[in-house]
GROMACS .gro file of C-alpha atoms in nm:
model
  331
    1UNK     CA    1   7.646   2.790   0.073
    2UNK     CA    2   7.285   2.798   0.188
    3UNK     CA    3   7.193   2.538  -0.073
    4UNK     CA    4   7.474   2.308   0.047
    5UNK     CA    5   7.358   2.343   0.407
    6UNK     CA    6   7.000   2.267   0.305
    7UNK     CA    7   7.114   1.960   0.113
    8UNK     CA    8   7.317   1.840   0.412
    9UNK     CA    9   7.014   1.888   0.641
   10UNK     CA   10   6.793   1.698   0.398
   11UNK     CA   11   7.041   1.409   0.383
   12UNK     CA   12   7.059   1.392   0.764
   13UNK     CA   13   6.680   1.391   0.786
   14UNK     CA   14   6.662   1.113   0.528
   15UNK     CA   15   6.923   0.910   0.718
   16UNK     CA   16   6.728   0.955   1.041
   17UNK     CA   17   6.408   0.832   0.878
   18UNK     CA   18   6.588   0.534   0.728
   19UNK     CA   19   6.733   0.445   1.069
   20UNK     CA   20   6.380   0.439   1.210
   21UNK     CA   21   6.266   0.214   0.926
   22UNK     CA   22   6.569  -0.018   0.941
   23UNK     CA   23   6.461  -0.243   1.222
   24UNK     CA   24   6.613  -0.591   1.266
   25UNK     CA   25   6.279  -0.744   1.161
   26UNK     CA   26   6.269  -0.557   0.831
   27UNK     CA   27   6.633  -0.631   0.760
   28UNK     CA   28   6.575  -1.000   0.831
   29UNK     CA   29   6.261  -1.007   0.614
   30UNK     CA   30   6.470  -0.871   0.327
   31UNK     CA   31   6.739  -1.133   0.397
   32UNK     CA   32   6.470  -1.404   0.384
   33UNK     CA   33   6.344  -1.272   0.050
   34UNK     CA   34   6.696  -1.260  -0.095
   35UNK     CA   35   6.770  -1.612   0.033
   36UNK     CA   36   6.456  -1.751  -0.130
   37UNK     CA   37   6.537  -1.579  -0.460
   38UNK     CA   38   6.899  -1.700  -0.459
   39UNK     CA   39   6.820  -2.059  -0.362
   40UNK     CA   40   6.523  -2.068  -0.599
   41UNK     CA   41   6.742  -1.933  -0.879
   42UNK     CA   42   6.988  -2.217  -0.823
   43UNK     CA   43   6.716  -2.480  -0.788
   44UNK     CA   44   6.380  -2.398  -0.950
   45UNK     CA   45   6.192  -2.665  -0.752
   46UNK     CA   46   6.246  -2.451  -0.441
   47UNK     CA   47   5.978  -2.210  -0.570
   48UNK     CA   48   5.707  -2.478  -0.577
   49UNK     CA   49   5.417  -2.432  -0.338
   50UNK     CA   50   5.479  -2.773  -0.182
   51UNK     CA   51   5.843  -2.685  -0.112
   52UNK     CA   52   5.757  -2.353   0.049
   53UNK     CA   53   5.481  -2.504   0.264
   54UNK     CA   54   5.717  -2.781   0.375
   55UNK     CA   55   5.956  -2.509   0.490
   56UNK     CA   56   5.680  -2.340   0.688
   57UNK     CA   57   5.569  -2.664   0.851
   58UNK     CA   58   5.928  -2.754   0.934
   59UNK     CA   59   5.975  -2.421   1.111
   60UNK     CA   60   5.668  -2.451   1.334
   61UNK     CA   61   5.802  -2.671   1.617
   62UNK     CA   62   6.124  -2.475   1.674
   63UNK     CA   63   5.929  -2.156   1.609
   64UNK     CA   64   5.690  -2.215   1.897
   65UNK     CA   65   5.978  -2.286   2.133
   66UNK     CA   66   6.160  -1.976   2.004
   67UNK     CA   67   5.858  -1.761   2.094
   68UNK     CA   68   5.886  -1.865   2.458
   69UNK     CA   69   6.263  -1.826   2.451
   70UNK     CA   70   6.230  -1.474   2.310
   71UNK     CA   71   6.013  -1.372   2.605
   72UNK     CA   72   6.277  -1.494   2.848
   73UNK     CA   73   6.559  -1.328   2.654
   74UNK     CA   74   6.369  -0.999   2.666
   75UNK     CA   75   6.362  -1.040   3.045
   76UNK     CA   76   6.740  -1.076   3.047
   77UNK     CA   77   6.750  -1.454   3.104
   78UNK     CA   78   6.752  -1.767   2.889
   79UNK     CA   79   6.651  -2.130   2.921
   80UNK     CA   80   6.859  -2.424   2.796
   81UNK     CA   81   6.606  -2.682   2.916
   82UNK     CA   82   6.320  -2.604   2.676
   83UNK     CA   83   6.403  -2.885   2.433
   84UNK     CA   84   6.411  -3.145   2.710
   85UNK     CA   85   6.092  -2.997   2.859
   86UNK     CA   86   5.917  -3.048   2.524
   87UNK     CA   87   6.018  -3.415   2.528
   88UNK     CA   88   5.923  -3.468   2.893
   89UNK     CA   89   5.588  -3.294   2.853
   90UNK     CA   90   5.501  -3.500   2.546
   91UNK     CA   91   5.564  -3.836   2.717
   92UNK     CA   92   5.384  -3.728   3.036
   93UNK     CA   93   5.089  -3.615   2.826
   94UNK     CA   94   5.086  -3.938   2.624
   95UNK     CA   95   5.114  -4.159   2.935
   96UNK     CA   96   4.829  -3.965   3.099
   97UNK     CA   97   4.605  -4.006   2.794
   98UNK     CA   98   4.669  -4.379   2.776
   99UNK     CA   99   4.617  -4.424   3.151
  100UNK     CA  100   4.278  -4.245   3.135
  101UNK     CA  101   4.149  -4.433   2.834
  102UNK     CA  102   4.234  -4.168   2.576
  103UNK     CA  103   4.124  -3.858   2.767
  104UNK     CA  104   4.286  -3.579   2.564
  105UNK     CA  105   4.209  -3.286   2.800
  106UNK     CA  106   4.370  -3.472   3.092
  107UNK     CA  107   4.678  -3.538   2.883
  108UNK     CA  108   4.701  -3.177   2.772
  109UNK     CA  109   4.670  -3.053   3.132
  110UNK     CA  110   4.933  -3.301   3.249
  111UNK     CA  111   5.177  -3.197   2.977
  112UNK     CA  112   5.132  -2.823   3.021
  113UNK     CA  113   5.138  -2.866   3.399
  114UNK     CA  114   5.472  -3.045   3.366
  115UNK     CA  115   5.611  -2.751   3.169
  116UNK     CA  116   5.483  -2.500   3.422
  117UNK     CA  117   5.631  -2.701   3.710
  118UNK     CA  118   5.972  -2.703   3.544
  119UNK     CA  119   5.940  -2.330   3.478
  120UNK     CA  120   5.853  -2.268   3.843
  121UNK     CA  121   6.159  -2.461   3.960
  122UNK     CA  122   6.383  -2.269   3.718
  123UNK     CA  123   6.230  -1.940   3.834
  124UNK     CA  124   6.279  -2.026   4.203
  125UNK     CA  125   6.645  -2.114   4.147
  126UNK     CA  126   6.719  -1.799   3.946
  127UNK     CA  127   6.499  -1.540   4.118
  128UNK     CA  128   6.500  -1.660   4.479
  129UNK     CA  129   6.831  -1.845   4.506
  130UNK     CA  130   7.000  -1.610   4.257
  131UNK     CA  131   7.165  -1.893   4.064
  132UNK     CA  132   7.277  -1.815   3.707
  133UNK     CA  133   7.013  -1.915   3.453
  134UNK     CA  134   7.282  -2.089   3.245
  135UNK     CA  135   7.373  -2.330   3.527
  136UNK     CA  136   7.015  -2.375   3.644
  137UNK     CA  137   6.862  -2.454   3.307
  138UNK     CA  138   7.143  -2.672   3.178
  139UNK     CA  139   7.103  -2.878   3.496
  140UNK     CA  140   6.728  -2.891   3.438
  141UNK     CA  141   6.794  -3.002   3.082
  142UNK     CA  142   6.966  -3.316   3.209
  143UNK     CA  143   6.700  -3.373   3.475
  144UNK     CA  144   6.408  -3.342   3.231
  145UNK     CA  145   6.578  -3.557   2.969
  146UNK     CA  146   6.660  -3.821   3.231
  147UNK     CA  147   6.303  -3.823   3.362
  148UNK     CA  148   6.164  -3.865   3.009
  149UNK     CA  149   6.393  -4.163   2.951
  150UNK     CA  150   6.311  -4.310   3.294
  151UNK     CA  151   5.935  -4.281   3.240
  152UNK     CA  152   5.946  -4.445   2.897
  153UNK     CA  153   6.254  -4.670   2.939
  154UNK     CA  154   6.375  -4.498   2.623
  155UNK     CA  155   6.084  -4.628   2.416
  156UNK     CA  156   5.822  -4.432   2.218
  157UNK     CA  157   5.478  -4.401   2.377
  158UNK     CA  158   5.172  -4.501   2.173
  159UNK     CA  159   4.893  -4.552   2.068
  160UNK     CA  160   4.762  -4.198   2.102
  161UNK     CA  161   4.392  -4.110   2.080
  162UNK     CA  162   4.275  -4.115   1.718
  163UNK     CA  163   4.127  -3.764   1.739
  164UNK     CA  164   4.465  -3.624   1.848
  165UNK     CA  165   4.662  -3.788   1.566
  166UNK     CA  166   4.400  -3.684   1.310
  167UNK     CA  167   4.441  -3.327   1.428
  168UNK     CA  168   4.819  -3.349   1.421
  169UNK     CA  169   4.838  -3.508   1.077
  170UNK     CA  170   4.579  -3.282   0.911
  171UNK     CA  171   4.716  -3.063   0.631
  172UNK     CA  172   4.488  -2.763   0.569
  173UNK     CA  173   4.622  -2.570   0.267
  174UNK     CA  174   4.907  -2.824   0.261
  175UNK     CA  175   5.025  -2.683   0.592
  176UNK     CA  176   4.955  -2.808   0.945
  177UNK     CA  177   4.755  -2.696   1.245
  178UNK     CA  178   5.081  -2.665   1.436
  179UNK     CA  179   5.194  -2.402   1.184
  180UNK     CA  180   4.871  -2.204   1.223
  181UNK     CA  181   4.900  -2.225   1.602
  182UNK     CA  182   5.258  -2.098   1.569
  183UNK     CA  183   5.137  -1.801   1.364
  184UNK     CA  184   4.846  -1.718   1.596
  185UNK     CA  185   5.052  -1.755   1.911
  186UNK     CA  186   5.329  -1.544   1.764
  187UNK     CA  187   5.092  -1.259   1.674
  188UNK     CA  188   4.932  -1.262   2.019
  189UNK     CA  189   5.267  -1.267   2.203
  190UNK     CA  190   5.417  -0.997   1.984
  191UNK     CA  191   5.118  -0.767   2.031
  192UNK     CA  192   5.128  -0.835   2.405
  193UNK     CA  193   5.495  -0.743   2.429
  194UNK     CA  194   5.456  -0.428   2.220
  195UNK     CA  195   5.130  -0.280   2.346
  196UNK     CA  196   5.057  -0.395   2.702
  197UNK     CA  197   5.179  -0.280   3.041
  198UNK     CA  198   5.316  -0.625   3.116
  199UNK     CA  199   5.511  -0.613   2.791
  200UNK     CA  200   5.670  -0.283   2.889
  201UNK     CA  201   5.754  -0.425   3.230
  202UNK     CA  202   5.916  -0.723   3.061
  203UNK     CA  203   6.135  -0.502   2.841
  204UNK     CA  204   6.227  -0.276   3.132
  205UNK     CA  205   6.321  -0.569   3.356
  206UNK     CA  206   6.554  -0.706   3.093
  207UNK     CA  207   6.695  -0.374   2.976
  208UNK     CA  208   6.792  -0.225   3.312
  209UNK     CA  209   6.666  -0.417   3.618
  210UNK     CA  210   6.797  -0.157   3.866
  211UNK     CA  211   6.613   0.132   3.702
  212UNK     CA  212   6.303  -0.084   3.656
  213UNK     CA  213   6.304  -0.167   4.028
  214UNK     CA  214   6.332   0.202   4.118
  215UNK     CA  215   6.021   0.274   3.911
  216UNK     CA  216   5.826   0.015   4.110
  217UNK     CA  217   5.848  -0.282   3.873
  218UNK     CA  218   5.892  -0.610   4.060
  219UNK     CA  219   6.156  -0.749   3.830
  220UNK     CA  220   6.174  -1.080   4.015
  221UNK     CA  221   5.807  -1.148   3.949
  222UNK     CA  222   5.845  -1.047   3.585
  223UNK     CA  223   6.138  -1.285   3.535
  224UNK     CA  224   5.956  -1.565   3.718
  225UNK     CA  225   5.652  -1.520   3.494
  226UNK     CA  226   5.880  -1.528   3.189
  227UNK     CA  227   6.029  -1.861   3.302
  228UNK     CA  228   5.679  -2.006   3.349
  229UNK     CA  229   5.561  -1.888   3.008
  230UNK     CA  230   5.875  -2.013   2.836
  231UNK     CA  231   5.845  -2.365   2.980
  232UNK     CA  232   5.468  -2.374   2.929
  233UNK     CA  233   5.510  -2.288   2.561
  234UNK     CA  234   5.783  -2.552   2.527
  235UNK     CA  235   5.541  -2.809   2.671
  236UNK     CA  236   5.277  -2.700   2.419
  237UNK     CA  237   5.530  -2.743   2.137
  238UNK     CA  238   5.606  -3.095   2.261
  239UNK     CA  239   5.235  -3.180   2.260
  240UNK     CA  240   5.186  -3.052   1.906
  241UNK     CA  241   5.495  -3.236   1.782
  242UNK     CA  242   5.366  -3.554   1.944
  243UNK     CA  243   5.032  -3.513   1.768
  244UNK     CA  244   5.198  -3.450   1.432
  245UNK     CA  245   5.416  -3.761   1.464
  246UNK     CA  246   5.145  -3.984   1.610
  247UNK     CA  247   5.380  -4.096   1.886
  248UNK     CA  248   5.552  -3.947   2.193
  249UNK     CA  249   5.930  -3.968   2.184
  250UNK     CA  250   6.145  -3.901   2.494
  251UNK     CA  251   6.404  -3.747   2.258
  252UNK     CA  252   6.158  -3.493   2.114
  253UNK     CA  253   6.318  -3.152   2.133
  254UNK     CA  254   6.678  -3.266   2.177
  255UNK     CA  255   6.891  -2.972   2.063
  256UNK     CA  256   6.589  -2.749   2.004
  257UNK     CA  257   6.699  -2.501   2.272
  258UNK     CA  258   7.004  -2.389   2.077
  259UNK     CA  259   6.808  -2.347   1.756
  260UNK     CA  260   6.541  -2.150   1.943
  261UNK     CA  261   6.795  -1.915   2.101
  262UNK     CA  262   6.972  -1.876   1.766
  263UNK     CA  263   6.644  -1.789   1.594
  264UNK     CA  264   6.557  -1.527   1.855
  265UNK     CA  265   6.903  -1.366   1.840
  266UNK     CA  266   6.910  -1.371   1.460
  267UNK     CA  267   6.567  -1.205   1.473
  268UNK     CA  268   6.711  -0.912   1.667
  269UNK     CA  269   6.641  -1.013   2.028
  270UNK     CA  270   6.935  -0.901   2.239
  271UNK     CA  271   7.124  -1.161   2.441
  272UNK     CA  272   7.161  -0.884   2.701
  273UNK     CA  273   6.783  -0.842   2.739
  274UNK     CA  274   6.548  -0.550   2.695
  275UNK     CA  275   6.529  -0.527   2.316
  276UNK     CA  276   6.389  -0.736   2.035
  277UNK     CA  277   6.052  -0.890   1.956
  278UNK     CA  278   5.874  -1.225   1.921
  279UNK     CA  279   5.807  -1.129   1.557
  280UNK     CA  280   6.184  -1.121   1.506
  281UNK     CA  281   6.210  -1.470   1.656
  282UNK     CA  282   5.945  -1.593   1.410
  283UNK     CA  283   6.140  -1.449   1.119
  284UNK     CA  284   6.463  -1.585   1.265
  285UNK     CA  285   6.340  -1.943   1.273
  286UNK     CA  286   6.207  -1.911   0.919
  287UNK     CA  287   6.544  -1.778   0.802
  288UNK     CA  288   6.729  -2.064   0.976
  289UNK     CA  289   6.496  -2.319   0.818
  290UNK     CA  290   6.548  -2.171   0.471
  291UNK     CA  291   6.926  -2.177   0.511
  292UNK     CA  292   6.945  -2.531   0.652
  293UNK     CA  293   6.722  -2.667   0.377
  294UNK     CA  294   6.875  -2.446   0.111
  295UNK     CA  295   7.233  -2.561   0.158
  296UNK     CA  296   7.119  -2.917   0.084
  297UNK     CA  297   6.888  -2.818  -0.202
  298UNK     CA  298   7.167  -2.638  -0.388
  299UNK     CA  299   7.398  -2.938  -0.361
  300UNK     CA  300   7.600  -2.897  -0.043
  301UNK     CA  301   7.612  -3.180   0.209
  302UNK     CA  302   7.409  -3.183   0.529
  303UNK     CA  303   7.731  -3.123   0.723
  304UNK     CA  304   7.732  -2.766   0.590
  305UNK     CA  305   7.407  -2.689   0.775
  306UNK     CA  306   7.570  -2.653   1.117
  307UNK     CA  307   7.851  -2.444   0.968
  308UNK     CA  308   7.603  -2.208   0.802
  309UNK     CA  309   7.399  -2.170   1.122
  310UNK     CA  310   7.711  -2.106   1.328
  311UNK     CA  311   7.834  -1.833   1.094
  312UNK     CA  312   7.491  -1.665   1.088
  313UNK     CA  313   7.465  -1.681   1.467
  314UNK     CA  314   7.808  -1.522   1.517
  315UNK     CA  315   7.714  -1.243   1.275
  316UNK     CA  316   7.383  -1.190   1.457
  317UNK     CA  317   7.553  -1.169   1.797
  318UNK     CA  318   7.810  -0.929   1.653
  319UNK     CA  319   7.528  -0.711   1.520
  320UNK     CA  320   7.358  -0.723   1.862
  321UNK     CA  321   7.676  -0.609   2.035
  322UNK     CA  322   7.726  -0.333   1.777
  323UNK     CA  323   7.368  -0.208   1.823
  324UNK     CA  324   7.414  -0.205   2.201
  325UNK     CA  325   7.739  -0.010   2.176
  326UNK     CA  326   7.583   0.240   1.935
  327UNK     CA  327   7.287   0.285   2.169
  328UNK     CA  328   7.524   0.341   2.464
  329UNK     CA  329   7.716   0.606   2.272
  330UNK     CA  330   7.394   0.789   2.183
  331UNK     CA  331   7.288   0.801   2.549
   0.00000   0.00000   0.00000
């Protein structure tokens, strides 16, 4: 009897430890590993270094946008204009460089400033006017996209400064500088969210704004800052994509917002706010890239990509809802 009770206690302790270890990031990392092994087993060329580095490079643009989106999701909001902001920022930056005789710093400031301006407008509408972020940012999506088309008349903007295109087209270790910036930015943001006071304020504002306000956290300011950071990062992504392509396209980033949100949610960031991590968003975009490329590599048509992403996203949202319900029952 005593032995059975001791065994039961040991099993419960083991289960508790496993629950602490089983984070969404670890589960997704395992899913990524399994996906690579399965796809590589079906098509051996998938294991080649060039194939794997192409995957990493392909994930960088959406990955950078997903980092900004994850910050906003943690604050309990989301932004559907980030893809259009990337396109608008890239053409504004390119036009500024050309107008100033190839001055790259001026172009970078103009592009990032454009992103921050859009973020400030979104923040004012949501925080001050209390408009839903869905309505606000989908409206801004059309505005930013329309402005990009108006500025360029729908045409690509070039030539860009040679130094910028050389940077964008460089392939250190068969990767790209955009990929390394994605990695570095992701590490910095993730550490900031996990280990700084502002990160804790961000999580609290998204998790339970009323309680956060009682504790003295100015949730409005936190959400406004999240909107600014999200749009600023989207503008940076547009700049880097422009450099890697050697031309600024007004359509850069079209549809990127949905992929960025999907990556963050698949990575464990709650659509309700207050839980998740930028690291999860990084893994999420890598997983999405592997699946979208993998379905073609193993012989399915490109039309299956959207189906696969949709199924994965529904499963991820279902898991998010289940985690939230389980957490509510425990409290």
